[in-house]
N, CA and C of each residue as an Amber inpcrd file, in Angstrom:
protein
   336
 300.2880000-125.8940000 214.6510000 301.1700000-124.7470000 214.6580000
 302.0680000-124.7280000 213.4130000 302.4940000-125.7810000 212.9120000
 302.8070000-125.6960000 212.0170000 302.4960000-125.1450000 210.6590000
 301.2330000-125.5520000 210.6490000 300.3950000-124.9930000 209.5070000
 300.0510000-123.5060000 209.7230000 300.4490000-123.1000000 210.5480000
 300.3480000-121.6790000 210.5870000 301.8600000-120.8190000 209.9940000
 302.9490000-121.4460000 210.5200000 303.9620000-121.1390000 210.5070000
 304.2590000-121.2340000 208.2890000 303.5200000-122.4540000 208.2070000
 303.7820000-122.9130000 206.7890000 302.5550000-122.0660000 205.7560000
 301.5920000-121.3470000 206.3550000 300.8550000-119.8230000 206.0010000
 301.6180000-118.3800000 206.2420000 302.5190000-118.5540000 206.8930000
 302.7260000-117.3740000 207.3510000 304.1910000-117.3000000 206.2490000
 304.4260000-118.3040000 206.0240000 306.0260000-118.7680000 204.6830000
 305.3730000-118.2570000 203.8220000 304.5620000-119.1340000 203.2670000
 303.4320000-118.3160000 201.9860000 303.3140000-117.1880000 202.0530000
 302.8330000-116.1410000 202.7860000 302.5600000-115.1810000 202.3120000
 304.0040000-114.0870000 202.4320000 305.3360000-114.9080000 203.5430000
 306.2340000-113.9790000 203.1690000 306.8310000-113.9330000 201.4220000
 306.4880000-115.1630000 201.0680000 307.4840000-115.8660000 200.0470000
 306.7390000-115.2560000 199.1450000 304.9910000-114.8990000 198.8870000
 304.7340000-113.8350000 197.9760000 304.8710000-112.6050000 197.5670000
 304.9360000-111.9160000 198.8790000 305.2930000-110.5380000 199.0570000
 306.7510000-110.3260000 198.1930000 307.5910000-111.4810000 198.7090000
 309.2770000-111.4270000 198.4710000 309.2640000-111.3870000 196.7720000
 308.6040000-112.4350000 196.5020000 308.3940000-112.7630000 194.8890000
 307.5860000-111.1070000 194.1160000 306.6880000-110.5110000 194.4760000
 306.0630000-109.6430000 194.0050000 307.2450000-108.2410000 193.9090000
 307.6230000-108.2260000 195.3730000 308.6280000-106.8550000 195.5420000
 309.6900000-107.6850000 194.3350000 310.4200000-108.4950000 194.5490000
 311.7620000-109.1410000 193.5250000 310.7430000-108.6980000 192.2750000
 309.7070000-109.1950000 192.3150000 309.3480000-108.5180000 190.2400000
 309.2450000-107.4750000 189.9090000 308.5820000-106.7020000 191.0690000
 308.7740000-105.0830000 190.4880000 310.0870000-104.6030000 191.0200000
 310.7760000-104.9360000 191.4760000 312.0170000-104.5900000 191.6140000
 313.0660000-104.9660000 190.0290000 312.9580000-106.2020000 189.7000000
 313.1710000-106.2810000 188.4820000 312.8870000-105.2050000 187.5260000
 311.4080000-105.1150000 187.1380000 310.8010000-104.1300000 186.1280000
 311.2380000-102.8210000 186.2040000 311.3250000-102.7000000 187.3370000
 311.8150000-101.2780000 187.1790000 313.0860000-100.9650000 187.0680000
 314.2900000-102.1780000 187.3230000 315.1870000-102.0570000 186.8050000
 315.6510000-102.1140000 185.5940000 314.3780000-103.2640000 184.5180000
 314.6770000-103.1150000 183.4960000 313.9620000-102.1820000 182.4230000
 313.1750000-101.4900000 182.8030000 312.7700000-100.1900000 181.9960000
 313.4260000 -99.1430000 182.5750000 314.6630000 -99.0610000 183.4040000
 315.4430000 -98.1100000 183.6650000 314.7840000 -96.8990000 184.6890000
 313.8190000 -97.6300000 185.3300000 313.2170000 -96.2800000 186.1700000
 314.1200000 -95.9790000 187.6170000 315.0240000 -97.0680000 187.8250000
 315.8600000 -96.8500000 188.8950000 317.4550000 -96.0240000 188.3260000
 317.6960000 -96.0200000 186.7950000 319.0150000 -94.8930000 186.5400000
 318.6900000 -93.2740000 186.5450000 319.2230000 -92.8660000 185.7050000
 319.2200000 -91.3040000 185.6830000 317.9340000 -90.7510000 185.2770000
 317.5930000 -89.5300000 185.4680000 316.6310000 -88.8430000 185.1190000
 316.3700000 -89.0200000 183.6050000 316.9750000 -89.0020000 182.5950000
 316.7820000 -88.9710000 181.3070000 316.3290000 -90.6580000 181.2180000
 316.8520000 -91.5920000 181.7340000 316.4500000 -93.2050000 181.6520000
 315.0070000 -92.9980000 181.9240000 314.8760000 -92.6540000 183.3370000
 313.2780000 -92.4010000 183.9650000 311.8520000 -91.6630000 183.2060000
 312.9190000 -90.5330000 182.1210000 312.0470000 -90.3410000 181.2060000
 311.7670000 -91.0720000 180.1120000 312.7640000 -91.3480000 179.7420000
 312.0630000 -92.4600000 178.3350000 311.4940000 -93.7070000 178.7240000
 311.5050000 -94.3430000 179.9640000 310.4710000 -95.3320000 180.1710000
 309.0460000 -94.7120000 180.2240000 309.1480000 -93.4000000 180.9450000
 307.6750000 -93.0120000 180.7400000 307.1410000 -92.6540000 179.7100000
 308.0910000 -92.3660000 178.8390000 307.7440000 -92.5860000 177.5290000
 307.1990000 -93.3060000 176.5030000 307.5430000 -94.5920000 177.3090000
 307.5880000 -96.3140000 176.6270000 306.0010000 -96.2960000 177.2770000
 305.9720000 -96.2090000 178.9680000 304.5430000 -96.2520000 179.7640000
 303.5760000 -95.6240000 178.6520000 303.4250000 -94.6650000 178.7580000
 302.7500000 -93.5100000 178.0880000 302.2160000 -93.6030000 176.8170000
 303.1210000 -94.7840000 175.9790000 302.5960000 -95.2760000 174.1830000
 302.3570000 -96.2220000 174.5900000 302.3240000 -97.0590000 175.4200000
 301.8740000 -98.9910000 176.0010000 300.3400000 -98.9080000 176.1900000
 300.3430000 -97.6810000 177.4730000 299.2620000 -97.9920000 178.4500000
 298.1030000 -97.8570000 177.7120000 297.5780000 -97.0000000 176.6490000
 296.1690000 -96.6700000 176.6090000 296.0370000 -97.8970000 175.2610000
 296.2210000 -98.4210000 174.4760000 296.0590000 -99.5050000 174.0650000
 295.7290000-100.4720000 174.5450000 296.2550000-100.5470000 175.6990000
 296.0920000-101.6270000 177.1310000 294.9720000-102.0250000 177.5250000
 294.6620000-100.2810000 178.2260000 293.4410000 -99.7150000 178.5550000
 292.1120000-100.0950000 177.8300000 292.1820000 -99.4630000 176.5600000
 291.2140000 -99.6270000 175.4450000 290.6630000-101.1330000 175.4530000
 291.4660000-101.7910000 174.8770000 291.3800000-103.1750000 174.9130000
 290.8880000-103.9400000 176.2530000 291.2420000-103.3860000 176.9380000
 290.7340000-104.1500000 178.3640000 289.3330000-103.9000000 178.5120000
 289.1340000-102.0840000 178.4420000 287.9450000-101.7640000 178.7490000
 286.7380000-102.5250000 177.6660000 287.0320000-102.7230000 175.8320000
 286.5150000-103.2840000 174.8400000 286.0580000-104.5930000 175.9230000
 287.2080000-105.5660000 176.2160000 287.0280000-106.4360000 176.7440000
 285.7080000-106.7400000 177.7950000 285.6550000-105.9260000 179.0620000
 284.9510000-105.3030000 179.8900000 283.8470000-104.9720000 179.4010000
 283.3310000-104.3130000 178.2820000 282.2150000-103.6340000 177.7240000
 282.0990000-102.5100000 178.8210000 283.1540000-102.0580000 179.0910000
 283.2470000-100.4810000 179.6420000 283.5040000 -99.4360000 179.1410000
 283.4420000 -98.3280000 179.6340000 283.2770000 -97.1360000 178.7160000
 284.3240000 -95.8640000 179.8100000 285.6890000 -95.5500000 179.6740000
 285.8870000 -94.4110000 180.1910000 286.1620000 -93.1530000 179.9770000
 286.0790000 -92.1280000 180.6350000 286.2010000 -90.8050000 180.0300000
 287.7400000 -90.4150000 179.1080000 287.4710000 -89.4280000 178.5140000
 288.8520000 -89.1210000 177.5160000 289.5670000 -89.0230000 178.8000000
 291.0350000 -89.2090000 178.5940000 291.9530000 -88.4180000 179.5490000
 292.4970000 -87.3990000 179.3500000 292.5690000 -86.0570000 180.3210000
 293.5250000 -85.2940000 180.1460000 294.6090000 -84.8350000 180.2070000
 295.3400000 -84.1810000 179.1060000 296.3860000 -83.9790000 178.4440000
 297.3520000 -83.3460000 179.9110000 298.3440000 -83.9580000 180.1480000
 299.2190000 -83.6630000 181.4190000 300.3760000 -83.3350000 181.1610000
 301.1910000 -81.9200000 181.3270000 302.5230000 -81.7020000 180.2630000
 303.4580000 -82.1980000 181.7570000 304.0090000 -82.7030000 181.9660000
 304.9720000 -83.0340000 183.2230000 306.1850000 -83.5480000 182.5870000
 307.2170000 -82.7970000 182.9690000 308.8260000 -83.1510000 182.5710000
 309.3160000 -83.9290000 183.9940000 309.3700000 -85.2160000 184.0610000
 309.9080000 -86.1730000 184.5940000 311.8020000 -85.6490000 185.3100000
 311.9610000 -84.9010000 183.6290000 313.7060000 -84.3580000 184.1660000
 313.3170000 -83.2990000 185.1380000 312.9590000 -82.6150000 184.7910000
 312.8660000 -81.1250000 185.7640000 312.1010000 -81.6420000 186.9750000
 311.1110000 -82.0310000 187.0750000 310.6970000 -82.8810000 188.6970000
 311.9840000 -83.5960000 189.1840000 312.7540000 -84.6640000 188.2840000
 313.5180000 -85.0910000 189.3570000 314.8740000 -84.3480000 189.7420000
 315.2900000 -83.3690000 188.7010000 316.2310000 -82.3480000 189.2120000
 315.6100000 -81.2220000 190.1580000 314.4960000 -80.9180000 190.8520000
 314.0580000 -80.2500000 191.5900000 313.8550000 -80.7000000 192.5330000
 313.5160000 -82.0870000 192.6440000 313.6560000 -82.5270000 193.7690000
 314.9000000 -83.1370000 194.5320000 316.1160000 -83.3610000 193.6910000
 317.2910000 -83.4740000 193.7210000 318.1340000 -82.0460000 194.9270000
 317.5420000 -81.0270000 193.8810000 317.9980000 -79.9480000 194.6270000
 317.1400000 -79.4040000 195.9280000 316.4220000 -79.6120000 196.0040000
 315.2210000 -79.7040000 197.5210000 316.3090000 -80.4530000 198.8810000
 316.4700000 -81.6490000 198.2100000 316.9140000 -82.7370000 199.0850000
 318.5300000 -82.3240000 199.4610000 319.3510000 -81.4640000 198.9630000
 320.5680000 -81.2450000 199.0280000 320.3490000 -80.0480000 199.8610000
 319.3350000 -79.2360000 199.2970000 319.5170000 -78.1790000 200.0470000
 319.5820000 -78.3300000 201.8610000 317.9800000 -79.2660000 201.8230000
 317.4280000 -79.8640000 203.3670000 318.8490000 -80.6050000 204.2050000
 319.7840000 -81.3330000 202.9430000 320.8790000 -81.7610000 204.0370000
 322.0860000 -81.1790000 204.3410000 321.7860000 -79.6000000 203.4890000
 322.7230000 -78.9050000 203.6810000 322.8510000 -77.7850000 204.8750000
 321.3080000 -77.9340000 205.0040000 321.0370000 -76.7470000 206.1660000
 320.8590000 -77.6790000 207.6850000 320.8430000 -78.8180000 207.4700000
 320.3230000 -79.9370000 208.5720000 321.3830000 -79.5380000 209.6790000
 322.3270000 -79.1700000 209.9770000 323.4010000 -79.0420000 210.6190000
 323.1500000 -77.7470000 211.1860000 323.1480000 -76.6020000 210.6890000
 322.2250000 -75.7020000 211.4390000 321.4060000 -75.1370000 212.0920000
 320.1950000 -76.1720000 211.1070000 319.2040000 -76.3140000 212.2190000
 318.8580000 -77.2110000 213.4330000 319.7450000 -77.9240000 213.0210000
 319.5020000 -78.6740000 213.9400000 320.1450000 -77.8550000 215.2260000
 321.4170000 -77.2530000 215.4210000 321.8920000 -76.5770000 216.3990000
 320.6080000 -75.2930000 217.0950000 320.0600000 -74.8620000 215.6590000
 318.7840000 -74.0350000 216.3520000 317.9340000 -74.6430000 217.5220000
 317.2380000 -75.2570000 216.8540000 316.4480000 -76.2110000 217.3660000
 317.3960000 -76.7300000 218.9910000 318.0860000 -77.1160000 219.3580000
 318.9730000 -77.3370000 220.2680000 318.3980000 -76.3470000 220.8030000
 319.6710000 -74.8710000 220.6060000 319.3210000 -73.9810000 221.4000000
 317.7140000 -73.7180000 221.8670000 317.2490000 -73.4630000 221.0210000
 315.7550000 -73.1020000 221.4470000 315.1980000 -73.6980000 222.3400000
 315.8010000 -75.6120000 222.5360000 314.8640000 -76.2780000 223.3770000
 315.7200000 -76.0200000 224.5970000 316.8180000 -75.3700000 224.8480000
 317.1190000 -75.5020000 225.8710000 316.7830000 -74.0210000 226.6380000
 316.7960000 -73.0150000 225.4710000 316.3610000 -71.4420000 226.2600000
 314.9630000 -71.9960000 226.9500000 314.1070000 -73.2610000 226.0770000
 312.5670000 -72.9160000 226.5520000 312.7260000 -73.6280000 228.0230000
 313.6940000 -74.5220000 228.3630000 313.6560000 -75.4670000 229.8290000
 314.5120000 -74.2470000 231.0620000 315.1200000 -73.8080000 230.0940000
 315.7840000 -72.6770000 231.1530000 314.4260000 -71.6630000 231.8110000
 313.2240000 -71.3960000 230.7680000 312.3440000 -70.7270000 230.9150000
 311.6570000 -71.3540000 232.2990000 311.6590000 -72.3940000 231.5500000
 310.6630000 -73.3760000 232.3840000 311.2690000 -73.6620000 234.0600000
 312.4590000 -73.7070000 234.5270000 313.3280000 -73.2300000 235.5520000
 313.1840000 -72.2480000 236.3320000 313.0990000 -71.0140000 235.7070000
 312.9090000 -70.2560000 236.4690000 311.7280000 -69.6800000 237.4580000
């Protein structure tokens, strides 16, 4: 039993170690500050990765297709979704009272 208990350490103690590193990384390419931080790491991503790629695939003796060209503003996604999320907790209080009422007109229904 032990040796189970001392497998079951292991694999918390990897998980812990893996989340702590990308938890790191992403703190230190700034993907956890502001929208403008979040963009220039993808920025940094974006000139890293296909060199990476290349080389790996060279490595590999693989062959992959061109990629296509993706215009995505990182700021405007995360200020849109910023404002999504404010809106949803701004109306949450309302609806939620809807929702109330409604479930109780439908048991009153159901009563009669």
């Amino acid at each position: 039993s032990a040796a189970k208990y001392g497998g079951l350490f292991l694999k918390l103690a990897t998980k812990m170690t893996i989340a702590g590193g990308a938890l790191y990384v992403a703190c230190d390419y700034g993907l956890l500050g502001s929208s403008e931080q979040g963009s220039k790491a993808l920025e940094k991503a974006k000139a890293a990765l296909p060199p990476a790629i290349e080389e790996w695939m060279t490595y590999l003796g693989l062959e992959l297709p061109t990629m296509p060209k993706i215009e995505f503003s990182p700021v405007q996604a995360w200020n849109s979704g910023v404002r999504w999320t404010v809106a949803a907790l701004s109306d949450a209080p309302t609806k939620a009272t809807e929702y109330t009422n409604q479930g109780w007109r439908y048991l009153k229904d159901l009563t009669k």
